PDB file of C-alpha atoms in Angstrom:
ATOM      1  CA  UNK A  24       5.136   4.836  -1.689  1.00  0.00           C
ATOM      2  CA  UNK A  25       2.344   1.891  -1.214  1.00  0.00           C
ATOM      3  CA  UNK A  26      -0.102   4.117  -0.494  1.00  0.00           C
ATOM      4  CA  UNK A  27       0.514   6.651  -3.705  1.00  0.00           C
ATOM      5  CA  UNK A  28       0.694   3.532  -6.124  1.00  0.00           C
ATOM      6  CA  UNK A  29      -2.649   2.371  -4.053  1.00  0.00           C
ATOM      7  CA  UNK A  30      -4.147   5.882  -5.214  1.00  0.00           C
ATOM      8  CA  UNK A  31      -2.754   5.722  -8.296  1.00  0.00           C
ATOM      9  CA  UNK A  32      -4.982   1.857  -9.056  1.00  0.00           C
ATOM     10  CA  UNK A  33      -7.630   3.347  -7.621  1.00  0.00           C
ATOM     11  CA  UNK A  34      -8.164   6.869  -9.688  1.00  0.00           C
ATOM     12  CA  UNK A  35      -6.925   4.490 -13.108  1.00  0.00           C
ATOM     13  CA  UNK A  36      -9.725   2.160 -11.859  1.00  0.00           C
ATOM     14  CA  UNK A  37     -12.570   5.312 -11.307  1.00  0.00           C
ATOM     15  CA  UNK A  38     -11.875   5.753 -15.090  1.00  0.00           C
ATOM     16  CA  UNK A  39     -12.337   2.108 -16.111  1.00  0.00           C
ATOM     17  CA  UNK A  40     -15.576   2.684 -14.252  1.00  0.00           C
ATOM     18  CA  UNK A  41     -16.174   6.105 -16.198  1.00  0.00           C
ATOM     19  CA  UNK A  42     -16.058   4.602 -19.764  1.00  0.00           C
ATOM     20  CA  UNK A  43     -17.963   1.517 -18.862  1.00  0.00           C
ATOM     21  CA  UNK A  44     -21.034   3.980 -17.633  1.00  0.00           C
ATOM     22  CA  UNK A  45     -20.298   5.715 -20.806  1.00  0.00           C
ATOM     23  CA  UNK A  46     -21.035   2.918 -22.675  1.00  0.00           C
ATOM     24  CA  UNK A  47     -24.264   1.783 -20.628  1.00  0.00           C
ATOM     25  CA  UNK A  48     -25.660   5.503 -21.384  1.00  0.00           C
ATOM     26  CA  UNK A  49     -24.817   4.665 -25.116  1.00  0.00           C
ATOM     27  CA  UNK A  50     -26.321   1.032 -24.804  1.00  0.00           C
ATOM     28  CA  UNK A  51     -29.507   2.329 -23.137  1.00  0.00           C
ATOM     29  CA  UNK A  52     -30.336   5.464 -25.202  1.00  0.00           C
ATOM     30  CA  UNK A  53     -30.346   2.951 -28.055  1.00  0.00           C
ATOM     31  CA  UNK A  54     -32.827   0.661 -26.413  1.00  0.00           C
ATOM     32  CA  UNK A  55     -35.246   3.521 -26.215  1.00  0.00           C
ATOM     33  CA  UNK A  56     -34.909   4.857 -29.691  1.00  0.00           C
ATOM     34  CA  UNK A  57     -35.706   1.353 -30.899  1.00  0.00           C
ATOM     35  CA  UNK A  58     -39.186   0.689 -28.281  1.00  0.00           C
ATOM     36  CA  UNK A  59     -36.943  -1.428 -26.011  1.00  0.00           C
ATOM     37  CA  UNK A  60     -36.348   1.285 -23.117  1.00  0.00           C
ATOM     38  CA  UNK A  61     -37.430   3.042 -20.819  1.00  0.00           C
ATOM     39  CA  UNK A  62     -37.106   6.552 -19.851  1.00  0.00           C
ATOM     40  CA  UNK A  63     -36.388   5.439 -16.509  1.00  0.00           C
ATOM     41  CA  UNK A  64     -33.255   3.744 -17.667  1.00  0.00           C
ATOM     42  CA  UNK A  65     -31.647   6.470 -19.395  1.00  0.00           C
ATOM     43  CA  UNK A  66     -31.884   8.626 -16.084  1.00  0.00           C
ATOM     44  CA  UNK A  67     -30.641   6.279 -14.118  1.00  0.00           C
ATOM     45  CA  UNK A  68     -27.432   5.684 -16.725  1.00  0.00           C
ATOM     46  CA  UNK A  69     -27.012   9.264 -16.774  1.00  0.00           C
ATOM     47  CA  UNK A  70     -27.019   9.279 -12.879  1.00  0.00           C
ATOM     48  CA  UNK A  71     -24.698   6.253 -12.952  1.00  0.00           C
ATOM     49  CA  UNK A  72     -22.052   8.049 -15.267  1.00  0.00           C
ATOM     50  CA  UNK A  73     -22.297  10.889 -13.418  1.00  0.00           C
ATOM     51  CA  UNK A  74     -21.858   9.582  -9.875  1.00  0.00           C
ATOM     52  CA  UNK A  75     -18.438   7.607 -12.103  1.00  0.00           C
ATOM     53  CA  UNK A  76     -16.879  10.792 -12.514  1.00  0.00           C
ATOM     54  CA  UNK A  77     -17.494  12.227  -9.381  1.00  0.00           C
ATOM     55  CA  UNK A  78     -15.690   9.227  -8.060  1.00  0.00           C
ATOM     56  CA  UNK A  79     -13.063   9.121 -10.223  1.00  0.00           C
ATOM     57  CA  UNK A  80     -12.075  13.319  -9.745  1.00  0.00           C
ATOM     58  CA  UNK A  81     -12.190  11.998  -5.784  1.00  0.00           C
ATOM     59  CA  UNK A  82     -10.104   9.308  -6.472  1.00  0.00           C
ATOM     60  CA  UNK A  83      -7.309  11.636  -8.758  1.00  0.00           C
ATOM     61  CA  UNK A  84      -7.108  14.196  -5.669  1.00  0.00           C
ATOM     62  CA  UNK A  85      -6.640  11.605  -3.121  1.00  0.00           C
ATOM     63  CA  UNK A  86      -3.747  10.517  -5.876  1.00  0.00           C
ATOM     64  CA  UNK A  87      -2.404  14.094  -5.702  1.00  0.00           C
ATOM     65  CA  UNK A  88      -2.532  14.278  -2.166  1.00  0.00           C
ATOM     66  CA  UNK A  89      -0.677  11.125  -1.565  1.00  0.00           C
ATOM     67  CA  UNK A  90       1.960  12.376  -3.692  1.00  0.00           C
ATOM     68  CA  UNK A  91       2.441  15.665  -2.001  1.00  0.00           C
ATOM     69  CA  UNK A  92       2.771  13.636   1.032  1.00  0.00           C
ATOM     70  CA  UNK A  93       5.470  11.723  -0.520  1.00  0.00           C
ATOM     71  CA  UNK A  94       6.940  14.300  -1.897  1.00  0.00           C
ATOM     72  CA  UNK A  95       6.992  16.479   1.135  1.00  0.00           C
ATOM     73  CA  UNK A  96       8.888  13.155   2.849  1.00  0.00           C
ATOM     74  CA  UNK A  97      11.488  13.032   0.376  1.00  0.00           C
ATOM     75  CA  UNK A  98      12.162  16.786   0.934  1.00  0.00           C
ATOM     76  CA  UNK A  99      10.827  18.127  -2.408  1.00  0.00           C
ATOM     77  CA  UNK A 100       8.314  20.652  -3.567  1.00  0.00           C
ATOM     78  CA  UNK A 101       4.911  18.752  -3.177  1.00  0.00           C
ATOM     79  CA  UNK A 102       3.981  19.571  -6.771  1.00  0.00           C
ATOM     80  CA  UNK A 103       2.515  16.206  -7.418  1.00  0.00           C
ATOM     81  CA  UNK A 104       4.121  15.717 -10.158  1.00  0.00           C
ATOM     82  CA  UNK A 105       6.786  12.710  -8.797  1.00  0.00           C
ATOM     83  CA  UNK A 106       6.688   9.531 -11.482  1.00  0.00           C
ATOM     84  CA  UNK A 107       5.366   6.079  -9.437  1.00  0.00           C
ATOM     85  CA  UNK A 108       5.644   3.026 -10.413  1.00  0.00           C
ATOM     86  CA  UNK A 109       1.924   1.551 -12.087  1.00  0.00           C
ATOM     87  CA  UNK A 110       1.550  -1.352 -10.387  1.00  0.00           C
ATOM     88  CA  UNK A 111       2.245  -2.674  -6.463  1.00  0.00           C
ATOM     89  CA  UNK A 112       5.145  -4.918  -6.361  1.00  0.00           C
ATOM     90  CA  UNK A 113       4.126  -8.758  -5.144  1.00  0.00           C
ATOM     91  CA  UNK A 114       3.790  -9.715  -1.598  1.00  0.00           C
ATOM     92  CA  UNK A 115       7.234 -10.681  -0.303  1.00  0.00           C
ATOM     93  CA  UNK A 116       8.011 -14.689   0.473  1.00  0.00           C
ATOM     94  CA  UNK A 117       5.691 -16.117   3.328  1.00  0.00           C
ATOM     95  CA  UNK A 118       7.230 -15.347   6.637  1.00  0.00           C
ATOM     96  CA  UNK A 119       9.354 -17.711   8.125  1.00  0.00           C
ATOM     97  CA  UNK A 120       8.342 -20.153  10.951  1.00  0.00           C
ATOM     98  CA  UNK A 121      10.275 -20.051  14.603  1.00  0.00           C
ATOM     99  CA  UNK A 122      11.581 -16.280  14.409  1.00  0.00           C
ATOM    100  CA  UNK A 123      13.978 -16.244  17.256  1.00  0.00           C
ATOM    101  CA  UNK A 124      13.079 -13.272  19.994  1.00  0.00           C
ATOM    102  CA  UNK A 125      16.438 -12.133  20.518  1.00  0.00           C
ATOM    103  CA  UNK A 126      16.999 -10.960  17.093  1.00  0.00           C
ATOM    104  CA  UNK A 127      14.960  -8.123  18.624  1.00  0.00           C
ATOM    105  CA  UNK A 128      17.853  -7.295  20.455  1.00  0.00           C
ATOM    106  CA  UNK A 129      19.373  -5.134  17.419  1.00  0.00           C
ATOM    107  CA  UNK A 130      16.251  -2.735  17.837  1.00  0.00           C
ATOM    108  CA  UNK A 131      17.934   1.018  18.208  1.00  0.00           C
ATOM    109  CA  UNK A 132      15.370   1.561  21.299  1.00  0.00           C
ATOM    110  CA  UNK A 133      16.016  -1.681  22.722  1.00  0.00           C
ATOM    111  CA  UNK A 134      20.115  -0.719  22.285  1.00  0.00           C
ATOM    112  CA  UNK A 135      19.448   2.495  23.916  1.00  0.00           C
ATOM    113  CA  UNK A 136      17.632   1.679  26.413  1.00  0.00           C
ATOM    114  CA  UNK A 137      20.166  -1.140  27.358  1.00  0.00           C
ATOM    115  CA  UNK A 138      22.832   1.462  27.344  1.00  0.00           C
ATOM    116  CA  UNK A 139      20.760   3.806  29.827  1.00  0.00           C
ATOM    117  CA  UNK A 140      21.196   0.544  31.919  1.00  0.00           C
ATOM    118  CA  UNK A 141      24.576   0.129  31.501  1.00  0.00           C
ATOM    119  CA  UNK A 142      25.304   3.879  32.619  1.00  0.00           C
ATOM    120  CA  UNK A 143      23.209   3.469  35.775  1.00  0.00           C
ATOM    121  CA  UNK A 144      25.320   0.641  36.567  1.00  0.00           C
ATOM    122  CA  UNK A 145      28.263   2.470  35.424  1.00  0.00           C
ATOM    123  CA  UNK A 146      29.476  -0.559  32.943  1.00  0.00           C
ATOM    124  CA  UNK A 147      29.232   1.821  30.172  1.00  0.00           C
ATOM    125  CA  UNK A 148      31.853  -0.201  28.285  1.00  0.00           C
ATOM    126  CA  UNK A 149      30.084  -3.664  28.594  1.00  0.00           C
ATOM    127  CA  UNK A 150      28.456  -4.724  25.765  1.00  0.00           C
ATOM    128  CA  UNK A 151      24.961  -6.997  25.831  1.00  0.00           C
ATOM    129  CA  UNK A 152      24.179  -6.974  29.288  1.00  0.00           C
ATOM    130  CA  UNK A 153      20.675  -7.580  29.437  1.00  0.00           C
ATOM    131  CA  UNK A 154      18.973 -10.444  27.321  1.00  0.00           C
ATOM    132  CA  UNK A 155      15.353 -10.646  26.053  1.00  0.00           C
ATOM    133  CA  UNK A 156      13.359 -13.821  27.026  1.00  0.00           C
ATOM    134  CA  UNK A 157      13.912 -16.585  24.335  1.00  0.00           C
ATOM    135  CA  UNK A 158      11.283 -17.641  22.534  1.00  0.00           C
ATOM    136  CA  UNK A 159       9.932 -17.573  18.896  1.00  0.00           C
ATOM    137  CA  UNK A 160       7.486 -15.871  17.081  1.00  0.00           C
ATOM    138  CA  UNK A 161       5.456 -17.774  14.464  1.00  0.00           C
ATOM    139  CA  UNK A 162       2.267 -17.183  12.446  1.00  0.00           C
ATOM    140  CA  UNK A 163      -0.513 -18.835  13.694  1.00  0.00           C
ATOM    141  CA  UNK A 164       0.533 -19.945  16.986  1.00  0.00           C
ATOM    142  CA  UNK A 165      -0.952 -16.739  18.700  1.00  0.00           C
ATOM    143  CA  UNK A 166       0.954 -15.313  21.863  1.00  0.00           C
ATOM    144  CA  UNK A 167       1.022 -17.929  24.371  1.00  0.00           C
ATOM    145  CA  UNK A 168       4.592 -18.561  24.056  1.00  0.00           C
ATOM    146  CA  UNK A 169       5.171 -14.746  24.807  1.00  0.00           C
ATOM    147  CA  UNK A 170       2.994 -14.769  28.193  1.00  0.00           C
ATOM    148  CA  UNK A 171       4.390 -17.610  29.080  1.00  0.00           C
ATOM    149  CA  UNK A 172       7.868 -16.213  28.780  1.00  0.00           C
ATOM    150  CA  UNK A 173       7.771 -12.878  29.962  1.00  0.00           C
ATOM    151  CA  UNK A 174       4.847 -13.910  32.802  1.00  0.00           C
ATOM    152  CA  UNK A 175       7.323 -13.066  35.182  1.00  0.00           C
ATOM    153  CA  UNK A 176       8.233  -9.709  33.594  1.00  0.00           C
ATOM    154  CA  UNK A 177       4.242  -8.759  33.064  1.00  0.00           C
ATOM    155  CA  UNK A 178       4.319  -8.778  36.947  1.00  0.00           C
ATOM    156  CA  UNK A 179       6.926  -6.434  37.626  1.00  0.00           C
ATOM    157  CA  UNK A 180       9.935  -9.047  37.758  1.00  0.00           C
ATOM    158  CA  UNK A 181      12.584  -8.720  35.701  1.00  0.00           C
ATOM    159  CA  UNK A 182      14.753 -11.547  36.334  1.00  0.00           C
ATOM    160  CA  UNK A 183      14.158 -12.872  32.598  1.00  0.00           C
ATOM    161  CA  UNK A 184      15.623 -10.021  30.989  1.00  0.00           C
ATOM    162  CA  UNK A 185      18.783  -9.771  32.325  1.00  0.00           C
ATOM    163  CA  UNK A 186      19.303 -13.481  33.233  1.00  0.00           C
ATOM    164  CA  UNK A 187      22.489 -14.695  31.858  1.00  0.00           C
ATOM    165  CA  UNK A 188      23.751 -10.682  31.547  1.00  0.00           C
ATOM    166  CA  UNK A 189      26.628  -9.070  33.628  1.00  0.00           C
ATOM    167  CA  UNK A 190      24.397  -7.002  36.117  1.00  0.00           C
ATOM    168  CA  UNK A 191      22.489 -10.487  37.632  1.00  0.00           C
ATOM    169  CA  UNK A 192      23.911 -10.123  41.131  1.00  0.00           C
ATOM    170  CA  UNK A 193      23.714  -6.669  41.145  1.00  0.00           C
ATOM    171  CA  UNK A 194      20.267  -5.958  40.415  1.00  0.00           C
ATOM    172  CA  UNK A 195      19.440  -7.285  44.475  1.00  0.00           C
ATOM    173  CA  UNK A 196      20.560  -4.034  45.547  1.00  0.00           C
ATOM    174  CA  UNK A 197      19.857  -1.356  42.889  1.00  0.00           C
ATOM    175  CA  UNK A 198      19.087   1.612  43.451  1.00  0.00           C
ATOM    176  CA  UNK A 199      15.521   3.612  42.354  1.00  0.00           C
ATOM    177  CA  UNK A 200      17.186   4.928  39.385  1.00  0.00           C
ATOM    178  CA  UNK A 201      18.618   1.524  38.398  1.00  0.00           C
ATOM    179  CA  UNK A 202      15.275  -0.073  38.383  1.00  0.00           C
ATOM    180  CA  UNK A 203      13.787   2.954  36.456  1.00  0.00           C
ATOM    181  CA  UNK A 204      16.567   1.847  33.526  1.00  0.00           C
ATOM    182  CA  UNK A 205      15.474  -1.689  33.714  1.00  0.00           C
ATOM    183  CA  UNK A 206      11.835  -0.961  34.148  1.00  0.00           C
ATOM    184  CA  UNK A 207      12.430   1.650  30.639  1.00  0.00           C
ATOM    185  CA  UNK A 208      13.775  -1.788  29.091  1.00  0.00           C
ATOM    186  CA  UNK A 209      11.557  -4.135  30.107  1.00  0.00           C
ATOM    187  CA  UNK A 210       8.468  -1.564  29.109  1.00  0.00           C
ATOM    188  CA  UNK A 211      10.325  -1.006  25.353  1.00  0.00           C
ATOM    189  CA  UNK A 212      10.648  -4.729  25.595  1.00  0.00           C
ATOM    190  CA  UNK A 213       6.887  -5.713  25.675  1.00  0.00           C
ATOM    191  CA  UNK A 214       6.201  -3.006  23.395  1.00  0.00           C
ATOM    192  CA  UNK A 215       8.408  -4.488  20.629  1.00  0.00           C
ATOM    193  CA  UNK A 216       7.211  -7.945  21.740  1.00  0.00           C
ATOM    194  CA  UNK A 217       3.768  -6.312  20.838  1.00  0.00           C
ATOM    195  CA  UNK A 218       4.213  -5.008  17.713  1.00  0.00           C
ATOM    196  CA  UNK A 219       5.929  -7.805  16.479  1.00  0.00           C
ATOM    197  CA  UNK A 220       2.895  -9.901  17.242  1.00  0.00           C
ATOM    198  CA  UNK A 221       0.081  -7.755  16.084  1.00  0.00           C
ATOM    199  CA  UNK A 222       2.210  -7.570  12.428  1.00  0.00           C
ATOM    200  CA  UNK A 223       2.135 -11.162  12.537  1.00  0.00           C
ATOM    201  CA  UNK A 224      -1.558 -11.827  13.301  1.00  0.00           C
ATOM    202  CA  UNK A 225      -2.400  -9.099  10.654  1.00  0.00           C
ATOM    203  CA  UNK A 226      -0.373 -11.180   8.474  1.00  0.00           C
ATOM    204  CA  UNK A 227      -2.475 -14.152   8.576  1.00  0.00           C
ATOM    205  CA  UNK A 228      -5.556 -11.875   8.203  1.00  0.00           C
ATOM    206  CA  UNK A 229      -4.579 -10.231   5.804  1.00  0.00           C
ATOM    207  CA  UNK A 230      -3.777 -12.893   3.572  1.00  0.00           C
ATOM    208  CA  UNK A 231      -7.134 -14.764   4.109  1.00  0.00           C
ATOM    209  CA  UNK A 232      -9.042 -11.566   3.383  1.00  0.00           C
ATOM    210  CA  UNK A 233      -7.268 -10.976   0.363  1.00  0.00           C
ATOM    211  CA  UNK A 234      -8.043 -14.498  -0.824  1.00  0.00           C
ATOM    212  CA  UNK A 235     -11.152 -13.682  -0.296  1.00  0.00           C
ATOM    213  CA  UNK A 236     -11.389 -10.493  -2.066  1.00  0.00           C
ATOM    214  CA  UNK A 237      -9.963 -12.037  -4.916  1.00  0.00           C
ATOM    215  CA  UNK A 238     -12.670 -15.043  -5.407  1.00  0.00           C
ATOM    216  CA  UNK A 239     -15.297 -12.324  -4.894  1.00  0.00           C
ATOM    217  CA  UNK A 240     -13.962  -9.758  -7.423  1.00  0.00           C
ATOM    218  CA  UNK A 241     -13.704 -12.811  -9.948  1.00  0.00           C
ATOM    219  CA  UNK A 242     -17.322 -14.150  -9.392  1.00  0.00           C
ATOM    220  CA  UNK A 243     -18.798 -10.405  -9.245  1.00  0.00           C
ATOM    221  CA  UNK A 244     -17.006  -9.643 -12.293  1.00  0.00           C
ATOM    222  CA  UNK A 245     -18.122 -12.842 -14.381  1.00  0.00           C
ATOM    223  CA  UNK A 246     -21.927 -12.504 -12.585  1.00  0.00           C
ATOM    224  CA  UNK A 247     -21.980  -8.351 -14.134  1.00  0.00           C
ATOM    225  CA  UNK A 248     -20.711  -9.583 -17.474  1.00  0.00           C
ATOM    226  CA  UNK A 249     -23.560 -12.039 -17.687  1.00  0.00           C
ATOM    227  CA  UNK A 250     -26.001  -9.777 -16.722  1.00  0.00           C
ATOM    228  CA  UNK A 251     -25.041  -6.636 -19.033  1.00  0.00           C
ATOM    229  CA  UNK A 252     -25.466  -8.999 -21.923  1.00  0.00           C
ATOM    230  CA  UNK A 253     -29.302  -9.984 -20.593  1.00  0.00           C
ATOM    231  CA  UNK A 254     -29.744  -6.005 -20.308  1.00  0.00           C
ATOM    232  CA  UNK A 255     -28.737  -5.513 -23.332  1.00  0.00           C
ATOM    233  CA  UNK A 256     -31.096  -7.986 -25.491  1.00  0.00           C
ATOM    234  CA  UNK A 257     -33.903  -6.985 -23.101  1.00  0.00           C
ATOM    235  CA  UNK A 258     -34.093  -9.791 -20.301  1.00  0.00           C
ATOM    236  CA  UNK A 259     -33.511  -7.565 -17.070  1.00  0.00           C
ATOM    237  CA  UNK A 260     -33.792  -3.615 -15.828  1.00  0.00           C
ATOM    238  CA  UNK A 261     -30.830  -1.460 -16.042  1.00  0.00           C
ATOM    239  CA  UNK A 262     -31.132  -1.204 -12.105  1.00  0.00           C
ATOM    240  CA  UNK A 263     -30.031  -4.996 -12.265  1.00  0.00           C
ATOM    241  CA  UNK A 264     -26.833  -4.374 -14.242  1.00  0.00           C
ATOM    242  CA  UNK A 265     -25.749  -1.247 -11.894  1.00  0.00           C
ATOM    243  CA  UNK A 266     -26.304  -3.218  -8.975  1.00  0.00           C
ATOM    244  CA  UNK A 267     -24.185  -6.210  -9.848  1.00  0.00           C
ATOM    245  CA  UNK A 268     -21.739  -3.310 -11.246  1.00  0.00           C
ATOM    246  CA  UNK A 269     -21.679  -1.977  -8.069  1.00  0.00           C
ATOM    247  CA  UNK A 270     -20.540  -5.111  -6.108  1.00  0.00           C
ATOM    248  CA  UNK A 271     -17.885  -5.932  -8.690  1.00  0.00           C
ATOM    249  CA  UNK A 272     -16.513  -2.370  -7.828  1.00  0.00           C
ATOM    250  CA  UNK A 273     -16.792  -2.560  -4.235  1.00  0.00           C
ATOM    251  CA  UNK A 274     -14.423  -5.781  -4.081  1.00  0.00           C
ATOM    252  CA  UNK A 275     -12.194  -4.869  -6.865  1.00  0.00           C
ATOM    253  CA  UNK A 276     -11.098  -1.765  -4.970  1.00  0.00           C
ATOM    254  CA  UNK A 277     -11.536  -3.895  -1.585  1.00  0.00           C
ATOM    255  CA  UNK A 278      -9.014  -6.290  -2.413  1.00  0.00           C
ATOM    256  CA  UNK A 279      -6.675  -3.655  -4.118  1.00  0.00           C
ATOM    257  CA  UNK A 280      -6.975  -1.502  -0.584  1.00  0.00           C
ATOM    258  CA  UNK A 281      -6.042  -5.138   1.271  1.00  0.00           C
ATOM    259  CA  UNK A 282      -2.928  -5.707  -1.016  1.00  0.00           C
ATOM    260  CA  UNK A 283      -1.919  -1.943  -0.353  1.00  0.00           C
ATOM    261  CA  UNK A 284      -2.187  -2.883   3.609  1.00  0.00           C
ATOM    262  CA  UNK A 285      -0.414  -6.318   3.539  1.00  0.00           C
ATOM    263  CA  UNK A 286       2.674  -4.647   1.786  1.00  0.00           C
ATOM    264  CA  UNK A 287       2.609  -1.689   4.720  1.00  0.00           C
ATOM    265  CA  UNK A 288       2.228  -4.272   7.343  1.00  0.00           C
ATOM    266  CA  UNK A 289       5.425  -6.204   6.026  1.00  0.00           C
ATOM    267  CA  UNK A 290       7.191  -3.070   6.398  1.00  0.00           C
ATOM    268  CA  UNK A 291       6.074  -2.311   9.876  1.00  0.00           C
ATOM    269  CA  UNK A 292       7.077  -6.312  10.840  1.00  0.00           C
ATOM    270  CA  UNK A 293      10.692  -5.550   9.577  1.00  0.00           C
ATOM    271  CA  UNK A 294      10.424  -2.421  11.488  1.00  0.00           C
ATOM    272  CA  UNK A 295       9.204  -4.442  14.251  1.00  0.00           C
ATOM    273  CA  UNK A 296      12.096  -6.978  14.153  1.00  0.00           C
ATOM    274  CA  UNK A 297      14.805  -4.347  13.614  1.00  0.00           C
ATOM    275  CA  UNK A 298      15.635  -5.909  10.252  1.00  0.00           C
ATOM    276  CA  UNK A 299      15.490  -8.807   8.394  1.00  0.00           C
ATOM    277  CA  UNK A 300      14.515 -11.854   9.188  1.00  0.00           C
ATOM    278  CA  UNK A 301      17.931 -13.473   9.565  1.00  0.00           C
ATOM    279  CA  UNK A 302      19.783 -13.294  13.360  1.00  0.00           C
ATOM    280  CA  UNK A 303      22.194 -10.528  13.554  1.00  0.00           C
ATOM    281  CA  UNK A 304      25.592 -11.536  14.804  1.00  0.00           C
ATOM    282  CA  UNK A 305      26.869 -10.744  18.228  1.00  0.00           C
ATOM    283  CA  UNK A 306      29.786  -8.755  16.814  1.00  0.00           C
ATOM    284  CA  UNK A 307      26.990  -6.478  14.444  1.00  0.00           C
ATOM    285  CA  UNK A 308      25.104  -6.110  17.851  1.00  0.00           C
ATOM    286  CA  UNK A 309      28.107  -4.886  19.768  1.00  0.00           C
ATOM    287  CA  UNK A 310      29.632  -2.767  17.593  1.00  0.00           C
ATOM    288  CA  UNK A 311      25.975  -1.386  16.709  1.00  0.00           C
ATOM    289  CA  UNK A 312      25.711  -0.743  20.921  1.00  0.00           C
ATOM    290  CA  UNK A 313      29.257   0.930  20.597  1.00  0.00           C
TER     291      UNK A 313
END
């Protein structure tokens, strides 16, 4: 859905682009009729405009595509013709600090695999026997807290999973299949830990770039205002104006492809998490295991 709205910017922006390159062909073949152009500078508008429209009929088929693909998803005829909105919704709130680990625990692969446990120690009717490491995630703060909390489980111990769980005393004297269940947990276990973390980091990068993006899209755009006006009373080239053009582009549809990937990557950190933000209860979790 992002990405087809993304597209959607993008193509509406390629025409923007198109009518502005109109108008510099317009602008320039005047110049020349009145002694103040060049040659030169109509071929290169011409080339301009031209190279507009070849990036704007890109930009509408990657549009189609993208809704063929959604379309497809949602079990219709990929006819491109499905209605999306025209602009991306705003970032979500900023993520909240101290994100507890267990609410992890509400994963469906984490519930499976606890179950596969629970059959190989035939206590298929006990609910939350094994327990993730506590610990909490937070922007910033990088994934120290994680090594040092699963250290033990990195090396093939697996105490900290199941510490405080009905199978403690049991696990002593399990048998190879037993530790294959816990080893399936503990491996799904660092792999949500994982993604959990990398959608945080890319969080923080994400915003930063698109802070970024945005001061340089405003200065480009003010800079290639100012210069189209010296073009166009004779101060500077034409090869001036299309190259200041050019970076105002570039980070206008930079920053647009950044917002497009912060709003994915909040939807892969829910994913991540199993849910919202907030701590499931223990009664959700069992009856979800159930």
């Amino acid at each position: 859905w992002f990405m087809a709205i993304t597209a959607k910017l993008q193509h509406r922006f390629a025409q923007e682009i198109v009518g502005l390159q109109k108008k510099n062909l317009q602008i320039t073949r005047a110049r020349q009729q009145i002694g103040q152009g060049s040659e030169r500078d109509v071929h290169l508008a011409k080339g301009s405009l031209a190279s507009a429209q070849n990036a704007a009929r890109s930009a509408l088929s990657a549009y189609e595509n993208s809704l063929r693909s959604l379309e497809l998803l949602l079990g219709r005829y990929p006819s491109a013709d499905l209605k999306t909105a025209d602009k991306l919704v705003a970032v979500p709130p900023p993520i909240p600090a101290g994100i507890p680990s267990e609410i992890l625990e509400r994963r469906p692969d984490l519930i499976a695999a606890e179950r596969e446990v629970a059959r190989a120690f035939y206590k298929e009717k006990e609910a939350n026997l094994l327990h993730l490491p506590r610990f909490t995630f937070s922007i910033g703060v990088g994934i120290n807290s994680l090594n040092d909390a699963i250290a033990g489980l990195a090396a093939g111990l697996f105490a900290p999973l199941y510490t405080g769980g009905a199978i403690e005393a049991e696990v002593q004297k399990a048998t190879a299949e037993q530790n294959a269940a816990i080893a399936s947990y503990a491996q799904k276990a660092l792999q949500a830990f994982k993604e959990v973390e990398t959608s945080l980091a890319a969080e923080e990068h994400l915003a930063k770039r698109e802070e970024y993006l945005g001061i340089e899209e405003k200065e480009n755009k003010i800079a290639y205002q100012q210069t189209k006006k010296q073009y166009e009373i004779g101060q500077i080239p034409l090869l001036d104006v299309l190259t200041v053009q050019q970076k105002w582009i570039g980070a206008k549809i930079a920053k647009l492809d950044i917002t497009d990937k912060r709003l994915i990557n909040r939807v892969r950190l829910h994913l991540a998490l199993g849910g919202s933000f907030e701590q499931p209860s223990m009664t959700a979790k069992s009856t979800a295991a159930r």
